mmCIF file of C-alpha atoms in Angstrom:
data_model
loop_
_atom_site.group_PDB
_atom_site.id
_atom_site.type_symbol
_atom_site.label_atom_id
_atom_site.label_comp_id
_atom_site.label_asym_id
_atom_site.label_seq_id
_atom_site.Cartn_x
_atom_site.Cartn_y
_atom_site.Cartn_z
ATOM 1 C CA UNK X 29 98.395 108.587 33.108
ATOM 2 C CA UNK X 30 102.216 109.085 32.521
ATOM 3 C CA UNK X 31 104.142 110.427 35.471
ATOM 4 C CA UNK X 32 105.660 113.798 35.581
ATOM 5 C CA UNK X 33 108.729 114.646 36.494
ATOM 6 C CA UNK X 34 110.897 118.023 37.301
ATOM 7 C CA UNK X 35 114.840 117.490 37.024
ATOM 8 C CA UNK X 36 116.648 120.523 37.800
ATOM 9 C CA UNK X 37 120.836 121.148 36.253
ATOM 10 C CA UNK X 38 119.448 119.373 33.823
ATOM 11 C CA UNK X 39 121.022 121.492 30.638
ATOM 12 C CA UNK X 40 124.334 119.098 30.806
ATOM 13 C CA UNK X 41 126.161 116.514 32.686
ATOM 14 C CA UNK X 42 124.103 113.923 35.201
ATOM 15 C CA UNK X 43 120.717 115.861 35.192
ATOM 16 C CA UNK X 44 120.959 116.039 30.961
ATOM 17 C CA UNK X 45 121.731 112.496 31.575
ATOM 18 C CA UNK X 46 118.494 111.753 33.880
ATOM 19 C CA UNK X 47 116.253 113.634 31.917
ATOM 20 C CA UNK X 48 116.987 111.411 28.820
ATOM 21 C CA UNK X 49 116.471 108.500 30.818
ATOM 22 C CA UNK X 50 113.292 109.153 32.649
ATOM 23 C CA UNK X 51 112.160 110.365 29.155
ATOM 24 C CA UNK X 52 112.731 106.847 27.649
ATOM 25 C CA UNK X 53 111.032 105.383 30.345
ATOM 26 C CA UNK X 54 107.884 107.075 29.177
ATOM 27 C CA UNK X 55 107.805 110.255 31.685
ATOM 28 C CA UNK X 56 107.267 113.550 30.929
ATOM 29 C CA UNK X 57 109.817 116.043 31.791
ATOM 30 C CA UNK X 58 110.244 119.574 32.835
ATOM 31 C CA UNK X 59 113.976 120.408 32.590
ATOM 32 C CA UNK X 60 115.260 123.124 34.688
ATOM 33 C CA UNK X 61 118.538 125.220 34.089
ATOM 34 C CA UNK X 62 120.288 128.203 34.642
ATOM 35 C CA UNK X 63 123.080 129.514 32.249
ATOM 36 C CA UNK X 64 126.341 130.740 33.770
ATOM 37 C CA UNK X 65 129.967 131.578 33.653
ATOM 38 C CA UNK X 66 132.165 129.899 36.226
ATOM 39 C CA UNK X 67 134.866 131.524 37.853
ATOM 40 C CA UNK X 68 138.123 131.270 35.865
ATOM 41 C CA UNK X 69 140.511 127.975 36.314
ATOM 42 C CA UNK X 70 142.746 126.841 34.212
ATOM 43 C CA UNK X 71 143.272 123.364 34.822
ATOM 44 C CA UNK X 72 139.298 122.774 33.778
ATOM 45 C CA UNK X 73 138.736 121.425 30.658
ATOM 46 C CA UNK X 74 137.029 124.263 27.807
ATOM 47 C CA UNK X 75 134.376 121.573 27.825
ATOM 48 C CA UNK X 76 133.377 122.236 31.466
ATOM 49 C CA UNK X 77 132.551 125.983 30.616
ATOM 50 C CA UNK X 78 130.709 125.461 27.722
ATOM 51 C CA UNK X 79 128.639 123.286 29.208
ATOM 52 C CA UNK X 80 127.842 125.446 31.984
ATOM 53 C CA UNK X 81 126.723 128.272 29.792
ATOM 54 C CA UNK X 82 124.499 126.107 27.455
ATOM 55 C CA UNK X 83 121.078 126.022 27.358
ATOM 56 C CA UNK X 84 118.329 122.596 27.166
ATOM 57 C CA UNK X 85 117.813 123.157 23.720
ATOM 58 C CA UNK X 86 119.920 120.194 22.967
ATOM 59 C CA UNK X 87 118.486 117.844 25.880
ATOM 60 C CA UNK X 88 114.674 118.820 24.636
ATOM 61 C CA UNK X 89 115.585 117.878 21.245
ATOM 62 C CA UNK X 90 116.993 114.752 22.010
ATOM 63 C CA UNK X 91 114.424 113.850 23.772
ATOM 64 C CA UNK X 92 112.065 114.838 21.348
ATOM 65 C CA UNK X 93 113.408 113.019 18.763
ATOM 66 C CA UNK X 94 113.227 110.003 20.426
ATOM 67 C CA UNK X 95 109.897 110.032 21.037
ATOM 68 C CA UNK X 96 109.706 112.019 24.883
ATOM 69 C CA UNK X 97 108.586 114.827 25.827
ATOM 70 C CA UNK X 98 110.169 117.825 27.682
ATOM 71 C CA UNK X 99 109.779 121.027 28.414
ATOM 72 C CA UNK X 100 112.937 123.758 29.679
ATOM 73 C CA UNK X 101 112.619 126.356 31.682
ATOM 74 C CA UNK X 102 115.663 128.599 32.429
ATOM 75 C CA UNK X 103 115.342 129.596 36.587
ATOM 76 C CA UNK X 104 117.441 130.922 39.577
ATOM 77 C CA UNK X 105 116.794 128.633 42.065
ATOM 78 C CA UNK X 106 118.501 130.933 44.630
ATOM 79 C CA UNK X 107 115.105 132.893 44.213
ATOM 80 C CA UNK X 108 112.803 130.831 46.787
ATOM 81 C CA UNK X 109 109.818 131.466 44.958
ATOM 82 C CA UNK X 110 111.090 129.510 42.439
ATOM 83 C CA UNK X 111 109.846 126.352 43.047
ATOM 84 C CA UNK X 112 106.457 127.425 43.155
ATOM 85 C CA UNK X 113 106.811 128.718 39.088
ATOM 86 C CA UNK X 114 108.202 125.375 38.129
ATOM 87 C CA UNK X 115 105.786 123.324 39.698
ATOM 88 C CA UNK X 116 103.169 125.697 37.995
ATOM 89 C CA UNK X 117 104.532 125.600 34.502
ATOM 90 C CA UNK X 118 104.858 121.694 34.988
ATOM 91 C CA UNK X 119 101.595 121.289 35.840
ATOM 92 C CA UNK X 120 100.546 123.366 32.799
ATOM 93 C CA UNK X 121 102.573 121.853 30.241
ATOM 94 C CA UNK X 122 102.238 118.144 31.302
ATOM 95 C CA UNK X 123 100.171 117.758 34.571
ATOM 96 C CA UNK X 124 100.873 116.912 38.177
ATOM 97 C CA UNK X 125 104.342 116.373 39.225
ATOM 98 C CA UNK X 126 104.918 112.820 40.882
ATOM 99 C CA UNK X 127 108.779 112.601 40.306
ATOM 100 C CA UNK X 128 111.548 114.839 41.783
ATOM 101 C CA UNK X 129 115.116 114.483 40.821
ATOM 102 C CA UNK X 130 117.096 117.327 43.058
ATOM 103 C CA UNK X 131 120.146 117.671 40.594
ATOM 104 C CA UNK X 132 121.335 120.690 40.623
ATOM 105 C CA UNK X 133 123.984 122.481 42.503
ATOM 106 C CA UNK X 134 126.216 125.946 43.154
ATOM 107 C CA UNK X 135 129.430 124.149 43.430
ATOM 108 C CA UNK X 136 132.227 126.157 44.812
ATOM 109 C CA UNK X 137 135.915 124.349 45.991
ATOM 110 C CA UNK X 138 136.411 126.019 48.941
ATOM 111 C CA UNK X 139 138.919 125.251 52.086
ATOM 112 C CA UNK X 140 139.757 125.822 55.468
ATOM 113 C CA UNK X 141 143.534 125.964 54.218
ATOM 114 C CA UNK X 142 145.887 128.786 53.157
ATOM 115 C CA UNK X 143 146.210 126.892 49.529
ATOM 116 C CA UNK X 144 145.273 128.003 46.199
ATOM 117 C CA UNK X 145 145.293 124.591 44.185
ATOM 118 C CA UNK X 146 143.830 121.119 44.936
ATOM 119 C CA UNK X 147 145.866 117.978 44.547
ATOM 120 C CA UNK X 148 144.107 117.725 40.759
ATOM 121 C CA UNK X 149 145.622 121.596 40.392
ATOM 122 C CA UNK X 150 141.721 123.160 40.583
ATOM 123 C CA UNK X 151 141.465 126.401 42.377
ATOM 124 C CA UNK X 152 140.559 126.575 45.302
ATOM 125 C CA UNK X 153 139.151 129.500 48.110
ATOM 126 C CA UNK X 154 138.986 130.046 51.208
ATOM 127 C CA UNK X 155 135.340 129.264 53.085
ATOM 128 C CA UNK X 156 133.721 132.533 53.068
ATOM 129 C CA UNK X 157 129.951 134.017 52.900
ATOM 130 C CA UNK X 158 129.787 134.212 49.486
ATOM 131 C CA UNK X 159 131.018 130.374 49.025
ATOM 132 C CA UNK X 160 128.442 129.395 51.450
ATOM 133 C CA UNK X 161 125.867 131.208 50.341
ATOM 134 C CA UNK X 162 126.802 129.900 46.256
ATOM 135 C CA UNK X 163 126.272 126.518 47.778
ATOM 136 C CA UNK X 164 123.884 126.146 50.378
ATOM 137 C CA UNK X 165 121.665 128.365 48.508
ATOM 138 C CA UNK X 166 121.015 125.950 45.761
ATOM 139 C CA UNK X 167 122.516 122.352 46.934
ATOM 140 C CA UNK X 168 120.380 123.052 50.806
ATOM 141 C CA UNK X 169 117.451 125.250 50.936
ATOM 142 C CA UNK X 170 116.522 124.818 47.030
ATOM 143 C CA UNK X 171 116.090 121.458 47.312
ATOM 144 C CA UNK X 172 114.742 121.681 50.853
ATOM 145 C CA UNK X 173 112.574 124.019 49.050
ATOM 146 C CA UNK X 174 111.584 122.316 45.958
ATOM 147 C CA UNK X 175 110.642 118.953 48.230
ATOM 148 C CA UNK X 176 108.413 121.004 50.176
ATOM 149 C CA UNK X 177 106.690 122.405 47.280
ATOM 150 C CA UNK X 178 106.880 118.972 45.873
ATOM 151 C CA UNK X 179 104.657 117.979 49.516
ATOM 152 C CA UNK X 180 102.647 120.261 49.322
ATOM 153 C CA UNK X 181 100.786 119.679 46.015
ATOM 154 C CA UNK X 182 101.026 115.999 46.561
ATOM 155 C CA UNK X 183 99.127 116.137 49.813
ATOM 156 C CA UNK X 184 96.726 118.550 48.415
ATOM 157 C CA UNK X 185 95.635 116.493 45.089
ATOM 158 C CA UNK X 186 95.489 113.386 47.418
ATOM 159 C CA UNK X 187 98.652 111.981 45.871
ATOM 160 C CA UNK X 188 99.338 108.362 46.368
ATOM 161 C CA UNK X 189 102.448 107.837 44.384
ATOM 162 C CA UNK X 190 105.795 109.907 44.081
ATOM 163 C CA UNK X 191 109.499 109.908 43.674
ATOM 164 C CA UNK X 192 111.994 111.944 44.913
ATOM 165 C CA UNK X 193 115.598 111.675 44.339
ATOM 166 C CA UNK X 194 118.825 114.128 45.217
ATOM 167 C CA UNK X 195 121.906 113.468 44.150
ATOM 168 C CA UNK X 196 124.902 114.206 47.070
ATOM 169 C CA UNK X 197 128.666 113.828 47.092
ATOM 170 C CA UNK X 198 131.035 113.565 50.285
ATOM 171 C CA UNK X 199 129.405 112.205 53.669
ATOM 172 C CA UNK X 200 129.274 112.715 57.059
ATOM 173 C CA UNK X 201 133.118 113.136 57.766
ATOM 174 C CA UNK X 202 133.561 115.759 55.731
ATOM 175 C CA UNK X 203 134.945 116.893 52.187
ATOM 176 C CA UNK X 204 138.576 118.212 51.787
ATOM 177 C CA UNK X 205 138.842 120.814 49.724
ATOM 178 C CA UNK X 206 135.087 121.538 48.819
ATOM 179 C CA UNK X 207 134.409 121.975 52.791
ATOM 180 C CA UNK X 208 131.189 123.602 51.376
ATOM 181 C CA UNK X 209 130.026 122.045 49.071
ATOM 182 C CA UNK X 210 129.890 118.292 51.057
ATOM 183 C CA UNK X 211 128.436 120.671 53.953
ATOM 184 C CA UNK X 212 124.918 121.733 51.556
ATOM 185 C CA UNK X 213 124.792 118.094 50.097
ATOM 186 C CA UNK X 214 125.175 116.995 53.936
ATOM 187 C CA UNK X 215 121.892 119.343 54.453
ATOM 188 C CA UNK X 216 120.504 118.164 51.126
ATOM 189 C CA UNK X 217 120.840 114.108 52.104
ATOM 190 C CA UNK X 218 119.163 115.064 55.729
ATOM 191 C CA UNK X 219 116.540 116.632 54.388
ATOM 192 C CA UNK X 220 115.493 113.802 52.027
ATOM 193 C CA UNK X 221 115.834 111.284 54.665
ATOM 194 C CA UNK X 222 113.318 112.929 56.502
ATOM 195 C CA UNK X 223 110.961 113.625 53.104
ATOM 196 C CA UNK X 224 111.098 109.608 53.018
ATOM 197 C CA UNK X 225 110.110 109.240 56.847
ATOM 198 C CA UNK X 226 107.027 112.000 56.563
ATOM 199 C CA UNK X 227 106.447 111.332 53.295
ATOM 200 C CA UNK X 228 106.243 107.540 52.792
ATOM 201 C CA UNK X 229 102.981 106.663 54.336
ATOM 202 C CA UNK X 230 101.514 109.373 50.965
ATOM 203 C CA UNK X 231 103.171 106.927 48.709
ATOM 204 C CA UNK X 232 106.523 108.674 47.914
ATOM 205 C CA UNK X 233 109.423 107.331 48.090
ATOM 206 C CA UNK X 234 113.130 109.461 48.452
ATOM 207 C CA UNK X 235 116.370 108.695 48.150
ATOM 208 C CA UNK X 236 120.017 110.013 47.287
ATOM 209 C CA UNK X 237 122.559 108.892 44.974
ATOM 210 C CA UNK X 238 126.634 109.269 45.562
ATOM 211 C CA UNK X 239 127.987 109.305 42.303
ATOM 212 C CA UNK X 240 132.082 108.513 41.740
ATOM 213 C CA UNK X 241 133.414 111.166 40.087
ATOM 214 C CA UNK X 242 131.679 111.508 36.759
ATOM 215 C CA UNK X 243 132.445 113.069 33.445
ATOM 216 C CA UNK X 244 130.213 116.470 33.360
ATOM 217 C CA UNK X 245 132.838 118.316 31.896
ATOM 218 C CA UNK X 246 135.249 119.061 34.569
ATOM 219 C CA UNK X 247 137.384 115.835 34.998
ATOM 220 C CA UNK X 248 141.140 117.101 34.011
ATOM 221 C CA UNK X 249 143.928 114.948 33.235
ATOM 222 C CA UNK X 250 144.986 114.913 36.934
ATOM 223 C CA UNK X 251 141.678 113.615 38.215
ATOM 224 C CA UNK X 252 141.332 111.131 35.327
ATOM 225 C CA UNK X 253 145.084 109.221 35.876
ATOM 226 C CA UNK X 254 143.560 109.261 39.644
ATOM 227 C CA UNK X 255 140.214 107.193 40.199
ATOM 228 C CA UNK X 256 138.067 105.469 37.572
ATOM 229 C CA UNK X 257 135.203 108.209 36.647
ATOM 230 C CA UNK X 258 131.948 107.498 35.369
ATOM 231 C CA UNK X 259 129.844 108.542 32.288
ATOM 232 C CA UNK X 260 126.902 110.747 33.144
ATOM 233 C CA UNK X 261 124.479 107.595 32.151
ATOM 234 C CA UNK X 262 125.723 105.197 34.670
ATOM 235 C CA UNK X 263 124.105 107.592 37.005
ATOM 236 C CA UNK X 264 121.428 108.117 35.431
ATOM 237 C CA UNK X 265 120.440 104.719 35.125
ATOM 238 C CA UNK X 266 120.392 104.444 38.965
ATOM 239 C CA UNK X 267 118.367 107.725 39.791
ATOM 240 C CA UNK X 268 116.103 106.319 36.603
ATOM 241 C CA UNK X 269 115.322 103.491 38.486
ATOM 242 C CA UNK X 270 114.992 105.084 41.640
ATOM 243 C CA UNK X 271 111.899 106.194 40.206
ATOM 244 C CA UNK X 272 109.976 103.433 38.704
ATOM 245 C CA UNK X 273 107.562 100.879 40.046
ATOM 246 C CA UNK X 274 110.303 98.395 40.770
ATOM 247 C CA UNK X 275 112.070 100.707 43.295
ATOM 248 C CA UNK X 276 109.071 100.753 45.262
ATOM 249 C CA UNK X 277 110.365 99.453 48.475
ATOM 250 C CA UNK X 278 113.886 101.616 48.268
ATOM 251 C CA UNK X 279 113.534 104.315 50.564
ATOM 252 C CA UNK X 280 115.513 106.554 53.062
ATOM 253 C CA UNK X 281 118.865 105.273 51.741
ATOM 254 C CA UNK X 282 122.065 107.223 50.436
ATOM 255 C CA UNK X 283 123.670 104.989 47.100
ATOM 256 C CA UNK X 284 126.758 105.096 46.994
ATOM 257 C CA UNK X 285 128.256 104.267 43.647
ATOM 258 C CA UNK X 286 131.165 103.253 42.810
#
C-alpha cells in the first residue's frame, strides 16, 4: 500500500519542493495552500509575491506528469477545524495518512526595536497581537493541531508506521528581528519533540529540519551577497528522507542544515 502524505505551504517554495519529492518517491500527496497578499515591502523580490498568491495547480501538474499523484486543497489553517477536513479529504482521495510534513507558516518580521528596516532593508514591525497571532496561529497551534489530528487517526486505525516532519528556523536563543516568528517555530519544534516521545512506541517517527536561508522567493540582493542560500530541493531532499524506511531510527532531533 503506498503511503500518504499531507504537506501543507505546499503551493511554492520548500513545501512545493517536498511535495515533488515525496511524490517521486512513490507517495501520494495531499497539498495544502492558502493564497494571499503579503504586506507591502519593497526590497522583496516581485517573485516573492507572486508566489504567495499562486495556487498548486502548477505543483499537481508536475507531479502528475511525472507519474505522482496529488491532490490540492486551498485551507485557512488559522481555522482549527481545519485539520480535521484535510485529513478527511486525504483519506478520501488517497487513503490513510501515514506522513506529515508541517510546512507551512504566517511569517511576520517583527521586533522589539524602534526600527523600520532589517540589516537586508526588509520591513520590519513592532511585536504586537496581530503579529503574534499571524504567527503562532499557523507556525504553533496549526501544527500542534494538525499532529494531533495526525494521532488521533493513527491510534484509532491501529497505525504502526508514520512520519512526521516540521520544518523550524531560529533556536532557543532567540531570532533578531523576526522575534515572532523563531518564538511559534520554538513552540512548533517542542511540540514535535514530544509527538516523537508519545508517539514512537505507535511506529512514528518526528523530526524538524533548520533550513539555511533558502530561495522561496524572498532572498533580495542584500541577503544573497550575505550567506550562501539554498535551493528549495536541498531541503527537500532531507525532509524526503526523513520519511522513508531508511530514516527509521531518526527521531526527536532538530537538523540543522547548513
Amino acid at each position: 500500500m503506498p503511503h500518504t502524505a499531507i504537506v501543507t505551504g505546499a503551493n511554492q517554495g520548500i513545501g512545493a519542493a517536498v511535495a515533488k519529492a515525496l511524490a517521486a518517491q512513490g507517495v501520494d500527496v495531499l497539498i495544502t495552500f492558502l493564497r494571499y497578499t503579503p504586506p507591502e515591502d519593497p526590497s522583496l523580490p516581485e517573485e516573492y509575491f507572486t508566489a504567495r498568491e499562486s495556487g498548486a495547480d502548477a505543483v499537481v501538474a508536475a507531479i502528475t506528469a511525472a507519474g505522482g499523484r496529488a491532490h490540492a486543497v486551498e485551507s485557512d489553517l488559522t481555522d482549527p477545524t481545519a485539520p480535521a477536513r484535510l485529513f478527511d479529504v486525504a483519506e478520501e482521495v488517497f487513503g490513510p495518512v501515514d506522513v506529515l510534513v508541517n510546512n507551512a507558516s504566517g511569517w511576520v518580521q517583527d521586533t522589539f526595536l524602534a526600527a523600520e528596516r532589517d540589516g537586508f532593508g526588509r520591513v520590519l514591525r513592532p511585536v504586537t497581537a496581530e503579529t503574534f497571532d499571524a504567527q503562532f496561529a499557523v507556525d504553533a497551534r496549526a501544527g500542534a493541531l494538525m499532529i494531533a489530528e495526525f494521532a488521533r487517526r493513527h491510534l484509532a486505525r491501529g497505525g504502526t508506521w508514520g512520519r512526521v516532519v516540521g520544518l523550524t528556523s531560529g533556536g532557543p536563543q532567540g531570532f533578531p528581528s523576526e522575534v515572532s516568528y523563531g518564538a511559534a517555530k520554538a513552540a512548533l519544534d517542542n511540540y514535535t519533540m514530544a509527538a516523537a516521545a508519545e508517539l514512537g512506541p505507535h511506529g512514528v517517527t518526528a523530526n524538524m529540519v533548520k533550513p539555511p536561508a533558502t530561495d522561496t522567493g524572498w532572498v533580495n540582493d542584500a541577503v544573497r551577497a550575505a550567506t550562501a542560500v539554498a535551493r528549495p530541493e536541498e531541503v527537500a531532499s532531507v525532509v524526503a528522507f526523513l520519511c522513508t524506511e531508511a530514516a527509521g531510527r531518526v527521531t526527536g532531533n532538530v537538523i540543522t542544515l547548513h
